[in-house]
Amino acid sequence: MKVFCLPDLGEGLAEAEIREWHVAEGDSVKTGEPMVSVETAKAIVDIPAPWDGRVEKLHAAVNAIVPVGSPLLGFVGEGEAEPEAEEKGSRADTGTVVGEMQSGGGVLRDEAESVSSAKGGIKATPAVRALARRLEVELTMVTPTGPDGLITTRDVERVARILEDVGPMELLRGPRRAMARSMSQAHAEVVPVTVTEDADLGEWYPGGDISIRLVRALVAAVQAEPALNAWYDSHAIGRRLLKKIDLGIAVDTPEGLFVPVLRDVAGRDAEDLRRALERIKADVRARKIPPEEMRGYTITLSNYGVFGGRYSDPIVVPPTVAILGAGRLRDQVAAVKGKPAVRPVLPLSLTFDHRAVTGGEATRFLMTVVADLQKEK
């Protein structure tokens, strides 16, 4: 029997979630026929059969999260003999032994974690740790009441009752799981600084396309300060200044945040950009956007003002070094030629990675964005 494992789907991700099986055990399949739909961080991908044959075993259930390289299903290929009953039994026995060995490995890992946790300040007896595992209570959540900071059985049971009252934990999946990992990476790596400014749009708004004007202004700013259109390598402590501007556009959906890419925005006119923007938004909402259209952006734009909010601290996701956020457009009294006037004002927030970008570069970038937005045409 051949075993087919979850392949690397080319997204640099370590796992995928089983969404739907298109085959069952005993089904015959032809090379190229879809076998299973899996969800990665941003897209749902169909995996085709690699060989002609019959499905012998499905190794993962729907909703299971499977690491790359783990078994998905077993095949009996055309012309290949079926496993003998005795062989099947042996294989089952082997699986049992492996499971027991893995279980034993789990105990060993727990003991190692116990030592590590003790060094980190968590004090609990092996019996209390076993109880916490059984009740699914993280000891880091527990306030100790025993002598010298020792966690007691009652402490663990108290937290277990609280968790039972608030309901079961919802494991993050798909885009939300990817977002959580990206935000953790950003928090761990990036040295973020945010600067803010307002742009007076009174010379051309209403009637203009704010999103496309923001793209145009961002292009002008990159041309003035190329340091913000870059990738930073924290291991090498170096950066790559990128000539082409591939703009990541933050798109909010009920499933989580997506960042599809508008490619080469400096080389496209307003009509082309608008069509492309509408297309990628529609593809995101339909969950049909190809994975390659969500990779390799060089700088990010978040127009969160369509929902609300004035200023923010947008998150820079490595390896990029900058993100521009646009808040809610509002009317504001401003001096125009020495006289008060009500003008449409757009609040802007620029977060940059201070490891790769200086404060002067970031401020000049932001003021170039403002200057371009305030032009009549």
XYZ file of C-alpha atoms in Angstrom:
377
model
C 0.000 0.000 0.000
C 1.239 3.451 -0.888
C 0.809 6.264 1.608
C 0.165 9.781 0.296
C 1.205 12.568 2.662
C 0.095 16.191 2.810
C 2.373 18.021 0.361
C 3.937 21.437 0.748
C 1.332 23.596 -0.980
C 3.837 26.322 -1.731
C 2.666 28.846 0.871
C 5.450 28.392 3.396
C 2.930 26.990 5.887
C 3.419 24.002 8.153
C -0.136 22.651 8.241
C -3.590 22.581 6.675
C -7.119 21.811 7.879
C -9.205 19.064 6.285
C -12.388 20.701 4.995
C -14.004 17.956 2.887
C -13.148 14.478 1.656
C -14.223 13.788 -1.934
C -13.394 10.069 -1.631
C -14.154 7.320 0.855
C -12.349 4.147 1.803
C -12.841 1.606 -0.969
C -13.350 4.198 -3.738
C -11.425 3.913 -6.988
C -9.684 7.075 -8.186
C -7.852 8.219 -11.286
C -4.748 10.384 -11.356
C -5.708 14.064 -11.125
C -9.170 13.555 -9.636
C -9.812 15.718 -6.539
C -9.458 13.699 -3.337
C -9.721 16.253 -0.538
C -10.216 19.980 0.029
C -7.892 21.507 2.609
C -7.819 24.997 4.059
C -4.511 26.722 4.511
C -4.038 30.075 6.171
C -5.765 31.966 3.392
C -7.221 29.656 0.751
C -9.099 26.416 0.183
C -7.134 24.067 -2.071
C -8.188 20.813 -3.756
C -5.540 18.085 -3.683
C -5.707 15.660 -6.647
C -4.955 11.941 -6.668
C -1.289 11.290 -7.469
C -1.922 7.750 -8.793
C -4.611 5.486 -10.215
C -5.858 3.058 -7.621
C -8.238 2.401 -4.755
C -8.409 4.266 -1.456
C -7.482 1.875 1.331
C -7.484 4.193 4.345
C -8.201 7.837 5.244
C -5.734 9.004 7.858
C -7.383 12.315 8.855
C -10.941 13.316 9.736
C -12.782 16.424 8.584
C -11.712 19.503 10.619
C -8.424 17.845 11.602
C -5.319 20.033 11.354
C -2.628 18.047 9.551
C 1.077 18.975 9.462
C 2.841 18.981 6.088
C 4.375 15.555 5.504
C 1.805 13.685 7.607
C -0.193 10.802 6.044
C -3.441 11.773 4.327
C -4.555 8.470 2.845
C -3.370 5.037 1.775
C -3.678 3.691 -1.779
C -3.681 0.268 -3.313
C -2.398 0.993 -6.822
C -3.609 -0.718 -9.966
C -1.979 -4.115 -10.254
C -0.841 -4.022 -6.638
C -1.920 -6.853 -4.388
C -4.189 -6.059 -1.458
C -2.598 -6.362 1.959
C -3.164 -9.792 3.488
C -5.353 -9.953 6.562
C -2.371 -11.022 8.606
C -0.376 -8.062 7.310
C -3.233 -5.753 8.134
C -3.349 -7.180 11.624
C 0.384 -6.721 11.996
C 0.094 -3.175 10.778
C -2.698 -2.509 13.273
C -0.612 -4.032 16.048
C 2.325 -1.893 14.995
C 0.085 1.154 15.094
C -0.953 0.245 18.629
C 2.656 -0.120 19.701
C 3.542 3.181 18.077
C 0.630 4.816 19.855
C 1.813 3.422 23.161
C 5.337 4.602 22.445
C 4.010 8.043 21.558
C 1.975 8.055 24.736
C 5.089 7.166 26.671
C 6.921 9.947 24.841
C 4.194 12.305 25.940
C 4.834 11.399 29.567
C 8.533 12.031 29.124
C 7.814 15.396 27.523
C 5.491 16.313 30.377
C 8.223 15.510 32.891
C 10.633 17.731 30.990
C 8.045 20.480 30.925
C 7.585 20.063 34.679
C 11.238 20.832 35.295
C 11.113 23.751 32.909
C 7.955 25.107 34.496
C 9.453 24.871 37.950
C 12.353 26.981 36.777
C 9.839 29.454 35.365
C 8.133 29.853 38.742
C 5.236 27.372 38.499
C 5.264 25.023 41.492
C 3.021 21.946 41.541
C 3.305 18.304 42.505
C 3.140 15.607 39.792
C -0.354 14.674 40.994
C -1.583 18.248 40.604
C 0.000 18.478 37.157
C -1.747 15.253 36.152
C -5.065 16.652 37.410
C -4.518 19.853 35.422
C -3.902 17.848 32.257
C -7.026 15.767 32.830
C -9.172 18.861 33.425
C -7.465 20.733 30.548
C -6.301 23.563 32.790
C -3.132 25.490 31.913
C -1.119 25.938 35.093
C -0.077 29.408 33.944
C -3.737 30.445 34.445
C -3.853 29.281 38.058
C -3.272 31.530 41.085
C -1.495 29.410 43.732
C -2.768 29.392 47.310
C -0.427 26.768 48.751
C 2.666 27.443 50.834
C 5.539 29.160 49.016
C 3.484 29.624 45.856
C 2.524 25.968 45.453
C -0.485 25.217 43.206
C -2.924 22.933 45.011
C -5.629 20.544 43.863
C -8.282 23.047 44.927
C -6.610 25.770 42.833
C -6.806 23.625 39.701
C -10.395 22.570 40.406
C -11.401 26.205 40.971
C -10.066 27.252 37.560
C -11.692 24.202 35.938
C -15.092 25.297 37.315
C -14.562 28.801 35.954
C -13.670 27.456 32.513
C -16.731 25.197 32.570
C -18.930 28.222 33.296
C -17.520 30.321 30.445
C -17.893 27.477 27.950
C -15.574 25.476 25.679
C -12.541 26.931 23.981
C -12.889 27.689 20.280
C -9.709 26.684 18.486
C -8.717 29.232 15.861
C -8.681 27.811 12.368
C -7.958 28.942 8.840
C -7.409 32.695 8.405
C -7.831 33.468 12.115
C -5.203 30.883 13.032
C -2.807 32.361 10.467
C -3.562 35.876 11.719
C -2.771 34.853 15.296
C 0.585 33.455 14.222
C 1.437 36.490 12.105
C 0.575 38.851 14.944
C 2.693 36.821 17.376
C 5.612 36.962 14.977
C 5.164 40.695 14.485
C 4.989 41.285 18.244
C 8.122 39.225 18.812
C 10.228 40.718 16.009
C 9.199 44.191 14.939
C 10.194 47.411 16.690
C 7.076 49.447 15.798
C 6.705 53.222 15.838
C 3.593 55.059 14.643
C 3.299 58.627 13.357
C 0.005 60.331 12.476
C -1.157 63.257 10.359
C -4.320 64.612 8.708
C -4.917 65.185 5.006
C -7.341 67.906 3.841
C -9.239 66.470 0.852
C -11.275 69.599 0.207
C -9.734 70.237 -3.227
C -11.243 67.140 -4.808
C -13.635 65.311 -2.467
C -16.535 64.418 -2.750
C -16.601 62.733 -6.105
C -13.149 61.175 -6.002
C -12.074 57.606 -5.336
C -10.390 57.702 -1.918
C -8.960 54.172 -2.140
C -7.271 54.774 -5.485
C -6.039 58.211 -4.397
C -4.495 56.545 -1.354
C -2.708 54.069 -3.628
C -1.423 56.914 -5.802
C -0.239 58.869 -2.764
C 1.515 55.807 -1.357
C 3.346 55.327 -4.664
C 4.506 58.953 -4.585
C 5.725 58.466 -1.014
C 7.677 55.308 -1.880
C 9.346 57.130 -4.751
C 10.350 59.891 -2.335
C 11.424 57.509 0.488
C 12.247 54.033 -0.917
C 13.306 52.742 2.517
C 9.673 51.969 3.388
C 9.191 49.647 0.395
C 11.536 47.008 1.719
C 11.935 43.620 3.370
C 13.957 43.293 6.553
C 15.921 40.155 7.475
C 16.229 39.999 11.260
C 18.731 37.129 11.145
C 21.141 38.780 8.740
C 20.331 42.264 10.122
C 19.885 43.553 6.600
C 17.225 44.896 4.277
C 16.273 44.622 0.623
C 15.042 47.820 -1.023
C 12.468 46.729 -3.598
C 12.008 48.489 -6.904
C 8.477 47.237 -7.663
C 5.627 48.264 -5.368
C 3.380 45.278 -4.674
C 0.727 46.632 -2.348
C -0.964 44.432 0.247
C -4.572 45.518 0.817
C -6.081 44.541 4.182
C -9.564 43.053 3.621
C -11.844 42.251 6.563
C -14.124 39.197 6.339
C -16.157 37.184 8.878
C -13.525 34.420 8.609
C -10.669 36.789 9.458
C -8.241 39.222 7.870
C -6.915 38.660 4.351
C -4.165 40.620 2.613
C -4.414 40.157 -1.182
C -1.841 41.904 -3.340
C -2.181 44.615 -5.987
C 0.872 44.015 -8.134
C 3.063 46.782 -9.570
C 0.759 49.612 -8.498
C 3.193 52.269 -9.775
C 2.792 51.039 -13.332
C -1.026 50.967 -13.501
C -3.637 53.662 -14.112
C -6.593 54.438 -11.837
C -9.173 52.465 -13.848
C -6.985 49.368 -13.961
C -6.317 49.595 -10.223
C -10.029 49.955 -9.432
C -10.926 46.888 -11.519
C -8.146 44.871 -9.931
C -9.148 45.972 -6.428
C -12.781 44.969 -6.950
C -11.725 41.616 -8.383
C -9.431 40.628 -5.534
C -11.993 41.721 -2.932
C -14.667 39.596 -4.625
C -12.280 36.635 -4.819
C -11.440 36.984 -1.115
C -15.096 37.066 -0.069
C -15.824 34.022 -2.243
C -12.706 32.273 -0.847
C -11.486 31.701 -4.404
C -8.371 33.853 -4.393
C -5.249 31.908 -5.431
C -2.552 31.610 -2.744
C 0.015 33.316 -4.994
C -2.107 36.475 -4.944
C -1.561 36.794 -1.187
C 2.214 36.480 -1.138
C 5.117 38.823 -1.649
C 3.622 42.228 -0.903
C 6.182 44.926 -0.193
C 4.125 47.443 1.799
C 0.570 47.431 3.195
C -2.488 49.704 3.119
C -5.344 49.370 5.627
C -8.416 51.521 4.996
C -10.032 50.713 8.346
C -11.916 54.032 8.329
C -14.736 52.425 6.332
C -15.715 50.816 9.662
C -14.746 53.607 12.051
C -11.864 54.917 14.052
C -9.631 57.918 13.607
C -6.027 56.894 14.345
C -4.511 53.490 15.035
C -1.307 51.510 15.466
C -1.398 49.213 12.410
C 0.681 46.050 12.696
C 3.759 45.618 10.514
C 4.073 41.968 9.457
C 7.616 40.786 8.670
C 9.430 40.948 6.365
C 7.718 44.215 5.342
C 8.684 47.369 7.217
C 5.675 49.693 6.887
C 1.882 49.881 6.823
C -0.283 52.932 6.137
C -3.673 53.139 7.845
C -6.514 55.478 6.846
C -9.170 56.361 9.424
C -12.742 57.590 9.061
C -13.164 60.650 6.864
C -14.748 63.495 8.836
C -15.720 67.137 8.427
C -13.539 69.519 10.364
C -13.223 73.292 10.622
C -9.947 74.431 9.080
C -8.374 77.724 8.043
C -8.590 78.225 4.277
C -6.922 81.389 2.998
C -7.185 82.869 6.459
C -10.885 82.106 6.894
C -12.627 79.227 8.713
C -14.191 76.582 6.481
C -15.591 73.085 6.919
C -13.314 70.636 5.099
C -13.242 66.816 4.646
C -10.245 65.548 6.611
C -8.713 62.072 6.384
C -6.693 60.898 9.448
C -3.620 58.835 8.591
C -1.460 56.524 10.698
C 1.877 55.160 9.528
C 3.535 52.358 11.488
C 7.106 51.458 10.562
C 9.753 49.022 11.763
C 12.376 51.207 13.423
C 15.034 48.542 12.857
C 14.985 49.308 9.129
C 13.455 52.789 8.859
C 14.506 56.031 10.514
C 12.052 58.482 11.999
C 13.016 61.054 9.377
C 12.345 58.642 6.506
C 8.964 57.669 7.937
C 7.888 61.266 8.580
C 8.908 62.417 5.110
C 7.034 59.435 3.670
C 3.868 60.355 5.541
C 4.069 64.044 4.585
C 4.474 63.050 0.921
C 1.286 60.984 1.226
C -0.497 64.006 2.709
C 0.813 66.373 0.037
C -0.322 64.088 -2.790
C -3.787 63.605 -1.250
C -4.215 67.363 -0.940
C -3.579 68.025 -4.641
C -6.578 69.080 -6.687
C -5.931 66.441 -9.353
